[in-house]
């Protein structure tokens, strides 16, 4: 108890609001990241199918997903920009001291993101006038640009987890920076692949979940079938891959950030034959309340044999490790993530079994119920994964090199709390409005699909030429003389 | 040497954001002043169409500015965000509201909803560039120094206010010039006249603000003031003024082909003149480029990454602007996604 009081006395009061604000904004933004990274890929798959087979339904789906992407990408951009402000507004001392060591990853990310923003604009606004295959091929670099952007961000984050590529001089300032070492830190590879696959998997399950709900409500047409199958197949293929990658990352954390691993598995004392706890709570004195205890398993998972020695939280001083509460949070996040991951494997196997036996979707309503929940569940795992890596690093912002409390801004505490309040209110409104807009779009599309005219439209004269300029675009935007004919710039004037 | 090169990359990135982002803020400014739903329908239609494909890419310049700051000049980044905490926090919130308001207005069909999102977009388009201008004013007048803490004096001072107002006027000017050219492209002659008039008005506002600003900032921002009125800084200021005068001339003679380029040149040259006037300081007169420079190895890599990126992004960006100017980029409409009217939608 004394150590906690001492800890609080040394922590500037700005730390709490700054931490809450960062957690809230990043936790909100990360919900959009899977779609920013992977929705273009899934849309391009559908687009390709539509073009190659002349499939009108596939093209309709791809076009509708583009309309969703247009809104989602914009919200993702603004919430992402806030994060780059927050590096300065909340953690100026981290950037001031370490910016030139690990900032380059963000440089890669910015340019990749620039490329993505440009290409996505061309893709989203190219449907009407570009030639079909030209349009498709201009979109194909998008997934690569997204992976490159993720590379930059994860490089920076994994540097905070396993910092290297510098030496400290007599005053404790970093010198002799080597960029390659600072980007490719020990945890980078495992963390990157785990993250990248998580993004594709989550986007796949969420998109498929939308059509699973429709399927459950009796809309069992080709539109829903296709809208479900393509993203779900992507996600189902990636699920076992992700299980392997996640397991690998956990073992890398065991080797490279042993204290974080101890928090995730609530291991108090360094020991061999360590039991695994499923859930449960770590108390201040190192005892564990609740949870299911499985003897030996933690040692076996970490090193494949019961005699593996697992580092405990007490191997470092109390103010150098997560508190008992933080460790419990990390442990729960980690266990929820692992549990959902395992359940998703069963779902993917179910799907694979039916496909292998009958070349068809499972017939059970329970399958579609689970598939509908899988989207929300994988968004939850994204949050959990992020909580595991961030809370597990506490109290460090740069692992064993700078504390969060040493990085925080000197701005008045009241300003920070005010900002926090405003940001929460703004984000609640924006995300609420974003969801409302999406639901409204869905309603409009459903009304069109269910009306006789809409069904005729799907197979009508337009069916053969899904591309090309259309008349009457101004009907929805206001009256202007024929926007379809651009005048040559600088003509008679 | 390398630090100087990176500092010029920083100036270029600021200039690019001022021009590309500024044009979008200006469009929002005119959206704000477009009047009621009926009177403002046509200008707003044009603003929507002109901005939609490019604003997200334009916004990325700002992120790039930050990254060059914290990777290339970490202590400067820390100092700026320390002293200018409040205007930057407000700018961040304004940026979120602007982007979200714009993005959500488009797919919203009810008039009330469009009004709310439109108002949010337009008001924050006015405030955000003001706060950025305030920050620049604070830097130019030497109020940002390593170790300086956030105080109201750092941003509520004559130079900051003048710089903030000038920034808003410059965005309005860029926005109006671009919208004039866009209106011409879409063949909307009434809107050509509408925005041409506004472009000339905002140019007049810039001139008035500059005339007021010269005596007001003389002793407040002495170092930069001296740099802008002597030698190379003065030469760039004169070139910028010439570019602005040329834009006015082109607009007056209804020659719309080159006015975008001359207006952008005017703003970019002004930013460059500011950069030149600050030499050798990054934060006049407390932190030089050499003092603020990060690790040499990182700077070299930052230059390499920048060059590679220019090779990658440059052609894509040219393609985007080219397709946009040719009118090849159009938003998806209900007829494309096969949507229908839902209850409560306004046509």
Coordinates of C-alpha atoms in Angstrom, one line a residue, chain A residues 121 125, chain B residues 20-29 31 44-58 98-99 101-103 105-106 121 125 175 178-179 182 185-186 320-321 324:
Chain A
X121 CA -10.4 9.1 -53.8
X125 CA -15.1 8.7 -57.4
Chain B
X20 CA -4.2 22.4 -50.6
X21 CA -5.8 22.5 -47.2
X22 CA -6.3 26.2 -47.4
X23 CA -8.4 25.8 -50.5
X24 CA -10.7 23.4 -48.7
X25 CA -11.0 25.6 -45.6
X26 CA -11.9 28.5 -48.0
X27 CA -14.6 26.4 -49.6
X28 CA -16.0 25.9 -46.1
X29 CA -15.8 29.6 -45.4
X31 CA -20.3 27.5 -47.5
X44 CA -23.1 24.6 -51.7
X45 CA -23.6 22.1 -54.5
X46 CA -20.5 23.3 -56.2
X47 CA -18.5 23.3 -53.0
X48 CA -19.5 19.7 -52.3
X49 CA -18.6 18.6 -55.8
X50 CA -15.3 20.4 -55.9
X51 CA -14.0 19.4 -52.5
X52 CA -15.2 15.8 -52.1
X53 CA -12.6 13.9 -54.1
X54 CA -9.5 15.8 -52.9
X55 CA -10.0 17.0 -49.3
X56 CA -8.8 13.9 -47.6
X57 CA -5.6 13.8 -49.5
X58 CA -5.1 17.5 -48.9
X98 CA -15.0 20.0 -40.1
X99 CA -14.1 16.6 -41.7
X101 CA -19.5 17.5 -40.8
X102 CA -18.5 17.5 -44.4
X103 CA -18.4 13.7 -44.8
X105 CA -23.6 16.0 -44.8
X106 CA -23.3 14.3 -48.2
X121 CA -18.5 21.9 -41.3
X125 CA -13.7 25.7 -41.5
X175 CA -11.2 28.8 -52.0
X178 CA -10.6 27.6 -57.1
X179 CA -14.4 27.6 -56.9
X182 CA -14.6 24.8 -60.8
X185 CA -15.5 23.7 -65.4
X186 CA -19.0 22.6 -64.5
X320 CA -5.9 12.6 -58.9
X321 CA -5.8 16.3 -59.7
X324 CA -10.5 15.8 -61.0

